[in-house]
Short mmCIF file of C-alpha atoms in Angstrom, two decimals:
data_model
loop_
_atom_site.label_atom_id
_atom_site.label_comp_id
_atom_site.label_asym_id
_atom_site.label_seq_id
_atom_site.Cartn_x
_atom_site.Cartn_y
_atom_site.Cartn_z
CA UNK A 1 -37.64 -141.56 110.87
CA UNK A 2 -41.04 -142.92 109.82
CA UNK A 3 -40.31 -146.40 108.53
CA UNK A 4 -40.99 -149.96 109.64
CA UNK A 5 -38.33 -151.50 111.85
CA UNK A 6 -37.05 -155.02 112.46
CA UNK A 7 -34.89 -155.74 115.51
CA UNK A 8 -31.96 -158.13 115.20
CA UNK A 9 -31.38 -159.30 118.76
CA UNK A 10 -27.72 -160.27 119.13
CA UNK A 11 -26.78 -163.33 121.18
CA UNK A 12 -23.12 -163.25 120.26
CA UNK A 13 -23.39 -164.63 116.75
CA UNK A 14 -20.59 -164.03 114.27
CA UNK A 15 -23.09 -163.21 111.51
CA UNK A 16 -25.15 -160.53 113.30
CA UNK A 17 -24.05 -157.79 110.89
CA UNK A 18 -24.72 -160.02 107.93
CA UNK A 19 -28.27 -160.72 109.09
CA UNK A 20 -28.91 -156.98 109.38
CA UNK A 21 -27.43 -156.36 105.93
CA UNK A 22 -29.68 -159.02 104.43
CA UNK A 23 -32.75 -157.41 105.98
CA UNK A 24 -31.81 -153.98 104.64
CA UNK A 25 -31.08 -155.46 101.22
CA UNK A 26 -34.76 -156.40 101.26
CA UNK A 27 -35.60 -152.67 101.70
CA UNK A 28 -36.57 -153.08 105.34
CA UNK A 29 -34.87 -151.04 108.08
CA UNK A 30 -33.38 -152.90 111.01
CA UNK A 31 -31.12 -152.33 113.99
CA UNK A 32 -28.87 -154.75 115.87
CA UNK A 33 -29.48 -154.67 119.62
CA UNK A 34 -27.69 -156.67 122.34
CA UNK A 35 -29.87 -159.30 124.03
CA UNK A 36 -29.46 -157.34 127.29
CA UNK A 37 -31.43 -154.39 125.91
CA UNK A 38 -34.38 -153.67 128.25
CA UNK A 39 -37.67 -154.96 126.87
CA UNK A 40 -39.26 -151.54 127.28
CA UNK A 41 -36.64 -150.06 124.95
CA UNK A 42 -37.23 -152.78 122.36
CA UNK A 43 -41.00 -152.43 122.56
CA UNK A 44 -40.75 -148.66 122.17
CA UNK A 45 -39.14 -149.25 118.75
CA UNK A 46 -42.50 -150.75 117.66
CA UNK A 47 -40.88 -153.53 115.58
CA UNK A 48 -42.79 -155.40 112.89
CA UNK A 49 -40.53 -158.39 113.49
CA UNK A 50 -37.65 -159.66 115.63
CA UNK A 51 -34.76 -161.92 114.60
CA UNK A 52 -32.74 -163.84 117.19
CA UNK A 53 -29.16 -164.36 115.99
CA UNK A 54 -26.93 -167.36 116.41
CA UNK A 55 -24.38 -167.60 119.19
CA UNK A 56 -21.58 -169.78 120.55
CA UNK A 57 -23.38 -170.97 123.71
CA UNK A 58 -25.59 -173.91 124.65
CA UNK A 59 -29.05 -172.63 125.53
CA UNK A 60 -29.64 -175.16 128.31
CA UNK A 61 -26.77 -173.75 130.42
CA UNK A 62 -27.73 -171.19 133.06
CA UNK A 63 -24.75 -169.03 132.10
CA UNK A 64 -25.92 -168.73 128.49
CA UNK A 65 -27.77 -165.65 127.24
CA UNK A 66 -31.55 -165.88 127.49
CA UNK A 67 -34.53 -163.68 126.80
CA UNK A 68 -37.49 -162.58 128.89
CA UNK A 69 -40.49 -164.75 127.82
CA UNK A 70 -42.61 -161.60 127.76
CA UNK A 71 -41.22 -160.89 124.27
CA UNK A 72 -43.32 -163.78 122.96
CA UNK A 73 -46.54 -162.12 124.17
CA UNK A 74 -46.24 -158.98 122.07
CA UNK A 75 -47.85 -160.45 118.98
CA UNK A 76 -44.69 -159.65 116.99
CA UNK A 77 -43.33 -162.32 114.60
CA UNK A 78 -39.98 -163.85 115.63
CA UNK A 79 -37.39 -165.71 113.55
CA UNK A 80 -34.71 -167.62 115.41
CA UNK A 81 -31.49 -168.55 113.62
CA UNK A 82 -29.29 -171.40 114.95
CA UNK A 83 -28.90 -170.53 118.66
CA UNK A 84 -31.95 -168.29 118.21
CA UNK A 85 -33.98 -171.27 117.04
CA UNK A 86 -32.90 -173.34 120.05
CA UNK A 87 -33.65 -170.37 122.33
CA UNK A 88 -37.24 -170.27 121.06
CA UNK A 89 -37.61 -174.01 121.66
CA UNK A 90 -36.03 -173.85 125.12
CA UNK A 91 -38.05 -170.83 126.28
CA UNK A 92 -41.43 -172.07 125.02
CA UNK A 93 -41.34 -175.53 126.59
CA UNK A 94 -39.26 -177.60 124.21
CA UNK A 95 -36.06 -179.42 125.06
CA UNK A 96 -32.58 -178.75 123.71
CA UNK A 97 -29.76 -181.15 124.56
CA UNK A 98 -26.21 -181.85 123.53
CA UNK A 99 -26.16 -184.06 120.46
CA UNK A 100 -25.52 -187.64 121.61
CA UNK A 101 -23.99 -188.85 118.36
CA UNK A 102 -22.31 -187.39 115.31
CA UNK A 103 -25.41 -187.82 113.15
CA UNK A 104 -27.23 -185.15 115.17
CA UNK A 105 -24.37 -182.67 114.82
CA UNK A 106 -24.29 -180.80 111.54
CA UNK A 107 -21.61 -178.51 110.17
CA UNK A 108 -21.14 -177.03 106.71
CA UNK A 109 -23.17 -177.58 103.55
CA UNK A 110 -26.14 -179.88 104.14
CA UNK A 111 -28.83 -181.07 101.74
CA UNK A 112 -32.09 -179.86 103.25
CA UNK A 113 -35.77 -180.51 102.45
CA UNK A 114 -38.44 -177.84 103.00
CA UNK A 115 -42.21 -177.79 103.42
CA UNK A 116 -43.13 -175.13 100.88
CA UNK A 117 -46.61 -174.76 102.43
CA UNK A 118 -44.83 -172.89 105.22
CA UNK A 119 -44.72 -169.11 104.67
CA UNK A 120 -40.97 -169.11 105.29
CA UNK A 121 -40.41 -171.28 102.19
CA UNK A 122 -43.28 -170.02 100.03
CA UNK A 123 -42.42 -170.07 96.32
CA UNK A 124 -39.00 -171.65 96.88
CA UNK A 125 -37.59 -175.02 95.81
CA UNK A 126 -38.51 -177.95 98.04
CA UNK A 127 -34.86 -178.86 98.57
CA UNK A 128 -31.45 -177.25 98.50
CA UNK A 129 -28.20 -176.75 100.37
CA UNK A 130 -28.20 -175.02 103.75
CA UNK A 131 -25.21 -174.01 105.89
CA UNK A 132 -25.29 -175.76 109.27
CA UNK A 133 -23.23 -175.05 112.37
CA UNK A 134 -24.70 -176.68 115.49
CA UNK A 135 -23.66 -179.31 117.98
CA UNK A 136 -26.85 -179.18 120.08
CA UNK A 137 -30.12 -180.86 119.19
CA UNK A 138 -33.81 -180.06 119.68
CA UNK A 139 -34.92 -183.31 121.33
CA UNK A 140 -38.43 -181.90 121.77
CA UNK A 141 -40.08 -179.01 119.97
CA UNK A 142 -42.55 -176.77 121.84
CA UNK A 143 -46.28 -177.34 121.74
CA UNK A 144 -47.93 -175.71 118.75
CA UNK A 145 -44.84 -175.95 116.52
CA UNK A 146 -44.66 -178.03 113.36
CA UNK A 147 -41.56 -179.47 111.72
CA UNK A 148 -41.18 -177.63 108.39
CA UNK A 149 -37.71 -178.69 107.21
CA UNK A 150 -35.43 -181.68 107.67
CA UNK A 151 -32.15 -183.13 106.52
CA UNK A 152 -31.04 -186.72 106.17
CA UNK A 153 -29.60 -186.59 109.70
CA UNK A 154 -31.93 -184.20 111.48
CA UNK A 155 -35.76 -184.30 111.46
CA UNK A 156 -36.18 -180.80 112.93
CA UNK A 157 -34.02 -178.46 110.85
CA UNK A 158 -36.79 -175.85 110.96
CA UNK A 159 -39.85 -175.35 113.16
CA UNK A 160 -42.85 -173.07 112.83
CA UNK A 161 -45.84 -171.89 114.83
CA UNK A 162 -47.55 -170.02 112.01
CA UNK A 163 -50.48 -169.03 114.14
CA UNK A 164 -48.24 -166.90 116.38
CA UNK A 165 -45.67 -166.08 113.70
CA UNK A 166 -42.76 -167.86 115.37
CA UNK A 167 -40.14 -169.57 113.21
CA UNK A 168 -36.81 -171.22 113.90
CA UNK A 169 -34.11 -172.58 111.59
CA UNK A 170 -31.05 -174.55 112.71
CA UNK A 171 -29.02 -173.32 109.72
CA UNK A 172 -27.81 -169.85 108.66
CA UNK A 173 -29.99 -168.38 105.85
CA UNK A 174 -27.96 -165.16 105.87
CA UNK A 175 -24.77 -166.71 104.45
CA UNK A 176 -24.19 -167.19 100.72
CA UNK A 177 -23.72 -170.94 101.15
CA UNK A 178 -27.43 -171.39 101.95
CA UNK A 179 -29.31 -171.62 98.68
CA UNK A 180 -32.31 -169.22 98.62
CA UNK A 181 -31.43 -168.11 102.16
CA UNK A 182 -32.00 -164.43 101.41
CA UNK A 183 -35.40 -165.30 99.89
CA UNK A 184 -36.32 -167.08 103.14
CA UNK A 185 -35.47 -163.92 105.07
CA UNK A 186 -37.48 -161.94 102.52
CA UNK A 187 -40.45 -164.25 103.04
CA UNK A 188 -40.25 -163.73 106.79
CA UNK A 189 -40.23 -159.97 106.29
CA UNK A 190 -42.99 -159.71 103.67
CA UNK A 191 -45.15 -162.84 104.09
CA UNK A 192 -45.00 -162.98 107.89
CA UNK A 193 -44.20 -159.48 109.18
CA UNK A 194 -46.12 -157.57 106.51
CA UNK A 195 -43.18 -155.41 105.46
CA UNK A 196 -43.85 -152.64 102.94
CA UNK A 197 -40.26 -152.15 101.77
CA UNK A 198 -40.10 -148.51 102.86
CA UNK A 199 -36.32 -148.30 103.47
CA UNK A 200 -34.65 -146.50 100.56
CA UNK A 201 -31.57 -144.31 100.32
CA UNK A 202 -33.53 -141.60 98.59
CA UNK A 203 -35.83 -141.27 101.58
CA UNK A 204 -32.92 -141.55 103.98
CA UNK A 205 -31.07 -138.75 102.19
CA UNK A 206 -33.98 -136.32 102.51
CA UNK A 207 -34.65 -137.27 106.14
CA UNK A 208 -30.96 -137.03 107.10
CA UNK A 209 -30.49 -133.64 105.44
CA UNK A 210 -33.54 -132.28 107.29
CA UNK A 211 -32.29 -133.76 110.58
CA UNK A 212 -28.83 -132.21 110.15
CA UNK A 213 -30.29 -128.79 109.35
CA UNK A 214 -32.48 -128.91 112.45
CA UNK A 215 -29.62 -130.04 114.68
CA UNK A 216 -26.96 -127.65 113.37
CA UNK A 217 -29.16 -124.59 112.99
CA UNK A 218 -26.83 -121.65 112.42
CA UNK A 219 -23.82 -123.45 113.92
CA UNK A 220 -20.48 -124.31 112.32
CA UNK A 221 -19.37 -127.84 111.43
CA UNK A 222 -15.83 -129.17 111.03
CA UNK A 223 -14.94 -132.39 109.20
CA UNK A 224 -11.62 -134.15 108.68
CA UNK A 225 -12.02 -135.28 105.07
CA UNK A 226 -9.75 -138.23 104.23
CA UNK A 227 -11.02 -138.73 100.69
CA UNK A 228 -12.36 -142.19 101.52
CA UNK A 229 -15.95 -143.21 100.86
CA UNK A 230 -17.30 -142.60 104.38
CA UNK A 231 -15.88 -139.13 104.99
CA UNK A 232 -16.70 -138.06 101.40
CA UNK A 233 -20.34 -139.05 101.76
CA UNK A 234 -20.55 -137.26 105.13
CA UNK A 235 -19.07 -134.17 103.49
CA UNK A 236 -21.59 -134.27 100.64
CA UNK A 237 -24.53 -134.75 103.01
CA UNK A 238 -23.42 -131.87 105.21
CA UNK A 239 -22.76 -129.70 102.15
CA UNK A 240 -26.35 -130.26 101.02
CA UNK A 241 -27.66 -129.58 104.52
CA UNK A 242 -25.69 -126.55 105.75
CA UNK A 243 -23.54 -125.31 102.84
CA UNK A 244 -20.81 -122.84 103.86
CA UNK A 245 -21.37 -123.54 107.56
CA UNK A 246 -19.21 -126.59 106.84
CA UNK A 247 -15.42 -126.59 106.79
CA UNK A 248 -13.68 -129.66 105.38
CA UNK A 249 -9.99 -130.10 106.16
CA UNK A 250 -8.35 -132.44 103.65
CA UNK A 251 -4.86 -133.42 104.78
CA UNK A 252 -2.90 -134.53 101.71
CA UNK A 253 -0.04 -136.52 103.23
CA UNK A 254 1.53 -137.32 99.88
CA UNK A 255 0.82 -141.03 100.18
CA UNK A 256 -2.38 -141.21 98.17
CA UNK A 257 -2.92 -142.91 94.83
CA UNK A 258 -2.27 -141.15 91.52
CA UNK A 259 -4.37 -137.98 91.08
CA UNK A 260 -6.47 -138.88 94.13
CA UNK A 261 -6.01 -135.57 95.95
CA UNK A 262 -7.08 -133.60 92.87
CA UNK A 263 -10.06 -135.89 92.37
CA UNK A 264 -11.27 -135.36 95.92
CA UNK A 265 -10.95 -131.60 95.63
CA UNK A 266 -12.75 -131.57 92.26
CA UNK A 267 -15.64 -133.64 93.63
CA UNK A 268 -16.57 -130.91 96.11
CA UNK A 269 -16.10 -127.91 93.85
CA UNK A 270 -19.85 -127.74 93.10
CA UNK A 271 -20.78 -127.07 96.74
CA UNK A 272 -20.44 -123.78 98.58
CA UNK A 273 -18.33 -125.06 101.45
CA UNK A 274 -15.02 -124.10 103.03
CA UNK A 275 -12.62 -126.68 101.56
CA UNK A 276 -9.14 -126.56 103.07
CA UNK A 277 -6.51 -128.71 101.35
CA UNK A 278 -3.29 -129.01 103.31
CA UNK A 279 -0.22 -130.01 101.29
CA UNK A 280 1.70 -131.92 103.98
CA UNK A 281 3.71 -134.31 101.80
CA UNK A 282 7.15 -133.01 102.83
CA UNK A 283 6.14 -132.99 106.48
CA UNK A 284 4.94 -136.61 106.51
CA UNK A 285 7.85 -137.94 104.44
CA UNK A 286 10.24 -136.18 106.78
CA UNK A 287 8.70 -137.88 109.80
CA UNK A 288 8.82 -141.26 108.03
CA UNK A 289 12.41 -141.00 106.82
CA UNK A 290 14.31 -144.19 107.62
CA UNK A 291 11.32 -145.92 109.27
CA UNK A 292 10.76 -149.49 108.08
CA UNK A 293 8.60 -151.14 110.75
CA UNK A 294 4.90 -151.22 109.68
CA UNK A 295 3.36 -150.36 113.04
CA UNK A 296 5.70 -147.40 113.53
CA UNK A 297 4.68 -146.12 110.11
CA UNK A 298 1.02 -146.34 111.11
CA UNK A 299 1.55 -144.58 114.43
CA UNK A 300 3.67 -141.80 112.92
CA UNK A 301 1.10 -141.11 110.22
CA UNK A 302 -1.82 -141.24 112.66
CA UNK A 303 -0.16 -138.91 115.15
CA UNK A 304 1.02 -136.49 112.47
CA UNK A 305 -2.45 -136.37 110.95
CA UNK A 306 -3.82 -135.30 114.34
CA UNK A 307 -1.14 -132.62 114.66
CA UNK A 308 -1.90 -131.18 111.21
CA UNK A 309 -5.64 -131.28 111.78
CA UNK A 310 -5.16 -129.64 115.17
CA UNK A 311 -3.15 -126.79 113.65
CA UNK A 312 -5.74 -126.20 110.92
CA UNK A 313 -8.66 -126.35 113.34
CA UNK A 314 -7.02 -123.69 115.53
CA UNK A 315 -6.91 -121.39 112.52
CA UNK A 316 -10.65 -121.87 112.08
CA UNK A 317 -11.44 -121.22 115.71
CA UNK A 318 -14.38 -122.46 117.70
CA UNK A 319 -16.89 -124.71 115.93
CA UNK A 320 -20.18 -126.12 117.20
CA UNK A 321 -20.01 -129.60 115.72
CA UNK A 322 -17.29 -132.08 114.76
CA UNK A 323 -18.51 -134.44 112.04
CA UNK A 324 -17.29 -138.02 111.72
CA UNK A 325 -17.74 -140.81 109.19
CA UNK A 326 -18.74 -143.46 111.74
CA UNK A 327 -20.79 -146.21 110.07
CA UNK A 328 -22.93 -148.97 111.58
CA UNK A 329 -20.33 -151.79 111.52
CA UNK A 330 -18.03 -149.51 113.57
CA UNK A 331 -20.75 -149.17 116.18
CA UNK A 332 -21.61 -152.89 116.26
CA UNK A 333 -17.99 -154.06 116.36
CA UNK A 334 -17.11 -151.65 119.14
CA UNK A 335 -19.78 -153.26 121.30
CA UNK A 336 -22.72 -151.88 123.19
CA UNK A 337 -23.78 -152.80 126.71
CA UNK A 338 -22.82 -156.42 127.32
CA UNK A 339 -22.35 -157.16 123.63
CA UNK A 340 -18.99 -158.54 122.63
CA UNK A 341 -16.40 -156.06 121.39
CA UNK A 342 -14.93 -157.45 118.18
CA UNK A 343 -12.56 -154.54 117.74
CA UNK A 344 -12.57 -150.98 119.00
CA UNK A 345 -12.82 -148.10 116.55
CA UNK A 346 -11.14 -144.74 116.99
CA UNK A 347 -14.25 -142.87 115.95
CA UNK A 348 -16.68 -144.57 118.34
CA UNK A 349 -17.14 -143.39 121.89
CA UNK A 350 -14.17 -141.03 122.14
CA UNK A 351 -14.12 -137.25 121.87
CA UNK A 352 -10.92 -135.65 120.61
CA UNK A 353 -9.55 -132.96 122.91
CA UNK A 354 -7.69 -131.00 120.26
CA UNK A 355 -10.75 -129.32 118.72
CA UNK A 356 -12.97 -126.78 120.49
CA UNK A 357 -16.48 -128.03 119.76
CA UNK A 358 -19.75 -128.77 121.53
CA UNK A 359 -20.95 -132.01 120.02
CA UNK A 360 -20.15 -134.77 117.53
CA UNK A 361 -22.44 -135.32 114.56
CA UNK A 362 -22.45 -138.72 112.78
CA UNK A 363 -24.99 -138.81 109.90
CA UNK A 364 -23.94 -142.30 108.72
CA UNK A 365 -23.98 -143.98 112.09
CA UNK A 366 -26.85 -146.33 111.14
CA UNK A 367 -25.68 -147.24 107.63
CA UNK A 368 -23.74 -150.20 106.27
CA UNK A 369 -20.98 -149.67 103.72
CA UNK A 370 -23.07 -150.57 100.69
CA UNK A 371 -25.76 -148.17 101.90
CA UNK A 372 -23.17 -145.41 102.32
CA UNK A 373 -22.11 -145.89 98.69
CA UNK A 374 -25.72 -145.72 97.52
CA UNK A 375 -26.29 -142.57 99.58
CA UNK A 376 -23.24 -141.04 97.89
CA UNK A 377 -24.81 -141.69 94.51
CA UNK A 378 -28.08 -140.13 95.69
CA UNK A 379 -26.08 -137.05 96.74
CA UNK A 380 -24.44 -136.76 93.31
CA UNK A 381 -20.88 -137.73 94.20
CA UNK A 382 -18.87 -139.04 91.23
CA UNK A 383 -18.63 -142.79 90.84
CA UNK A 384 -14.83 -142.74 91.18
CA UNK A 385 -15.35 -141.61 94.79
CA UNK A 386 -18.42 -143.66 95.63
CA UNK A 387 -17.04 -146.97 94.37
CA UNK A 388 -13.50 -146.33 95.62
CA UNK A 389 -11.84 -149.46 96.92
CA UNK A 390 -10.83 -149.80 100.56
CA UNK A 391 -7.66 -147.81 101.09
CA UNK A 392 -5.69 -147.91 104.35
CA UNK A 393 -5.41 -144.75 106.41
CA UNK A 394 -1.59 -144.74 106.16
CA UNK A 395 -1.99 -144.92 102.37
CA UNK A 396 0.91 -146.09 100.27
CA UNK A 397 3.17 -146.06 103.32
CA UNK A 398 2.17 -149.65 104.11
CA UNK A 399 2.34 -150.68 100.45
CA UNK A 400 5.98 -149.66 100.28
CA UNK A 401 7.99 -152.34 102.03
CA UNK A 402 10.93 -150.88 103.91
CA UNK A 403 11.80 -147.21 104.09
CA UNK A 404 9.68 -144.60 102.34
CA UNK A 405 10.91 -141.92 99.94
CA UNK A 406 9.14 -139.63 97.52
CA UNK A 407 10.75 -141.47 94.58
CA UNK A 408 9.38 -144.78 95.83
CA UNK A 409 5.93 -143.29 96.41
CA UNK A 410 5.88 -141.84 92.90
CA UNK A 411 7.04 -145.14 91.41
CA UNK A 412 4.33 -147.08 93.24
CA UNK A 413 1.67 -144.52 92.30
CA UNK A 414 2.40 -144.93 88.60
CA UNK A 415 2.55 -148.73 88.75
CA UNK A 416 -0.61 -148.98 90.84
CA UNK A 417 -2.46 -146.73 88.38
CA UNK A 418 -1.50 -148.93 85.42
CA UNK A 419 -2.65 -152.03 87.31
CA UNK A 420 -6.03 -150.48 88.13
CA UNK A 421 -6.37 -148.98 84.64
CA UNK A 422 -5.88 -152.30 82.84
CA UNK A 423 -8.15 -154.12 85.28
CA UNK A 424 -10.91 -151.60 84.50
CA UNK A 425 -10.32 -151.79 80.74
CA UNK A 426 -10.66 -155.57 80.87
CA UNK A 427 -13.88 -155.32 82.88
CA UNK A 428 -12.31 -157.32 85.69
CA UNK A 429 -12.99 -154.58 88.27
CA UNK A 430 -16.55 -155.93 88.57
CA UNK A 431 -15.18 -159.31 89.66
CA UNK A 432 -12.67 -158.07 92.26
CA UNK A 433 -13.25 -156.68 95.72
CA UNK A 434 -9.79 -155.18 96.23
CA UNK A 435 -6.69 -154.91 94.08
CA UNK A 436 -3.49 -152.91 94.39
CA UNK A 437 0.26 -152.91 93.85
CA UNK A 438 3.00 -153.28 96.48
CA UNK A 439 6.54 -152.00 96.00
CA UNK A 440 8.75 -154.59 97.64
CA UNK A 441 12.24 -153.88 98.98
CA UNK A 442 13.65 -156.72 96.85
CA UNK A 443 15.83 -155.88 93.87
CA UNK A 444 16.76 -158.26 91.11
CA UNK A 445 18.81 -158.33 87.91
CA UNK A 446 17.11 -157.69 84.62
CA UNK A 447 17.87 -156.87 81.00
CA UNK A 448 16.38 -153.84 79.28
CA UNK A 449 17.63 -152.40 75.99
CA UNK A 450 20.59 -154.83 75.93
CA UNK A 451 21.71 -153.40 79.26
CA UNK A 452 21.79 -154.82 82.74
CA UNK A 453 19.33 -153.45 85.31
CA UNK A 454 19.11 -153.94 89.04
CA UNK A 455 15.67 -152.64 89.99
CA UNK A 456 12.74 -153.25 92.29
CA UNK A 457 10.26 -156.10 92.21
CA UNK A 458 6.60 -155.09 92.19
CA UNK A 459 3.93 -157.35 93.65
CA UNK A 460 0.33 -157.28 92.45
CA UNK A 461 -2.47 -158.25 94.85
CA UNK A 462 -6.14 -158.91 93.98
CA UNK A 463 -8.75 -160.70 96.07
CA UNK A 464 -12.38 -161.69 96.09
CA UNK A 465 -14.29 -161.57 99.34
CA UNK A 466 -17.78 -161.02 100.75
CA UNK A 467 -16.78 -159.72 104.16
CA UNK A 468 -12.99 -159.02 104.13
CA UNK A 469 -12.64 -161.39 107.07
CA UNK A 470 -11.58 -164.11 104.68
CA UNK A 471 -10.49 -163.67 101.05
CA UNK A 472 -9.39 -165.72 98.08
CA UNK A 473 -6.79 -164.62 95.58
CA UNK A 474 -8.40 -163.59 92.32
CA UNK A 475 -7.93 -165.59 89.11
CA UNK A 476 -7.16 -162.68 86.79
CA UNK A 477 -6.83 -163.90 83.17
CA UNK A 478 -3.24 -164.42 82.07
CA UNK A 479 -3.58 -162.11 79.06
CA UNK A 480 -4.68 -159.27 81.39
CA UNK A 481 -1.75 -159.90 83.72
CA UNK A 482 0.54 -159.93 80.72
CA UNK A 483 -0.66 -156.48 79.56
CA UNK A 484 -0.22 -155.11 83.07
CA UNK A 485 3.29 -156.49 83.38
CA UNK A 486 4.42 -155.22 79.96
CA UNK A 487 3.04 -151.73 80.60
CA UNK A 488 4.57 -151.37 84.05
CA UNK A 489 8.10 -152.46 83.15
CA UNK A 490 8.03 -150.28 80.04
CA UNK A 491 6.40 -147.18 81.51
CA UNK A 492 7.61 -147.06 85.10
CA UNK A 493 11.26 -146.48 85.83
CA UNK A 494 12.84 -148.50 88.62
CA UNK A 495 10.79 -151.71 88.21
CA UNK A 496 12.01 -154.70 86.20
CA UNK A 497 10.09 -157.62 87.64
CA UNK A 498 6.39 -158.27 88.42
CA UNK A 499 5.05 -160.93 90.80
CA UNK A 500 1.42 -161.90 91.46
CA UNK A 501 0.39 -162.79 95.01
CA UNK A 502 -1.62 -166.05 95.02
CA UNK A 503 -2.08 -166.36 98.79
CA UNK A 504 -5.54 -166.41 100.35
CA UNK A 505 -6.61 -164.95 103.69
CA UNK A 506 -5.89 -166.80 105.91
CA UNK A 507 -3.00 -167.56 106.12
CA UNK A 508 -2.03 -164.17 104.64
CA UNK A 509 -3.75 -160.83 105.18
CA UNK A 510 -5.05 -158.77 102.28
CA UNK A 511 -2.59 -155.93 102.83
CA UNK A 512 1.12 -156.77 103.04
CA UNK A 513 1.81 -154.62 106.09
#
């Protein structure tokens, strides 16, 4: 692909993905590479800039990750963040030591003062809050570097050698807590690296379609379509690229949200592809009968999905390519080389043995979730699919506490739809990152129509989050909650009490099971 590239060199920082997302939000393409990547491979990428991430180590220890000094001779601008800043100082002749007193250690929100003559802070306010997280201290900055930001406790919050294009900041500009942090990254990209802003989803769509056509040729492609955002966007991209050479197998396990199966099928009606919808509701519910333990539910559904997909793929026969909805966070989190593995992903690195195919094709492998959604819009997928909330693979099975029956699934489907419908009508959907209903296994006494009821309690869950690693419970207006409650108990049989979950993550998780 012919676009400018920035390399995010990962030294074990917890925000490496976030740094990359911020760069791409500025319309500049970037890739995250482990610090162990050979220099020749990095240089071959012809980067316009390099960003060193933070990390948990102390740079002055021999066991800590380091970088070959040759990288500083390429004439490529470098921005070091936190550990990356200290790495620049340590490698180029400065001195980094453990902070000797508490005043030199900085954590959390810190009032910071910037030299706006520096390109990194051009056009920005001269002071603001930055997010610090460091216990080490730059006792001596390298020759040729100027101090361009300070706090009340630390004189060298940021350093710059503008002649060579090297910059270092002790704080994290990529997090929301740092005021104007994204604009600082933007300044590095455009004022220092000379970025043109040539990374757009429209261009990516055209390039990806052409690449898929060239790779697939006259071959056949098989895709397990879950109805989620990632697999739907893959399906649309492949449909545009190879048409009826694509077969999509959509396993409807009967545990999806109201009308969701029909919506998925309708979304792909405009393309000339082989769309196979498997009605497996009875099969899945039969396997789940009497099962109450969450992990067993997950395993049963995962294994049964494989069995159904296997049976359908055998009917199709030999295919040349198996398509997957792997996205960039999956690749990063699964680790590469000596990079830390945050969590392994089922669709990274493993080849299923139940389908007869030659090769895996992953058109979204270099995209973040927000980019996948934008690509879906470029491909003409309906907004109800593109903006679909995160939905667990086991579906409603883990939103029904206790045993699962068709009646319970239908009850939850109706209640969940009312919840989402009223949220959308109130315009609150723009303020929430995830919201759903949970059918608990608790029953309580109620009064309806002068008669006694003994029905289920429904829990409502809504959160706000930027990364889904932590989340806060959403402050939905009381009048909206009131409408939701009234509608559900009046329209959905079997529910007579509504509770709202006001627990953040941590200590709770977003899902209940």
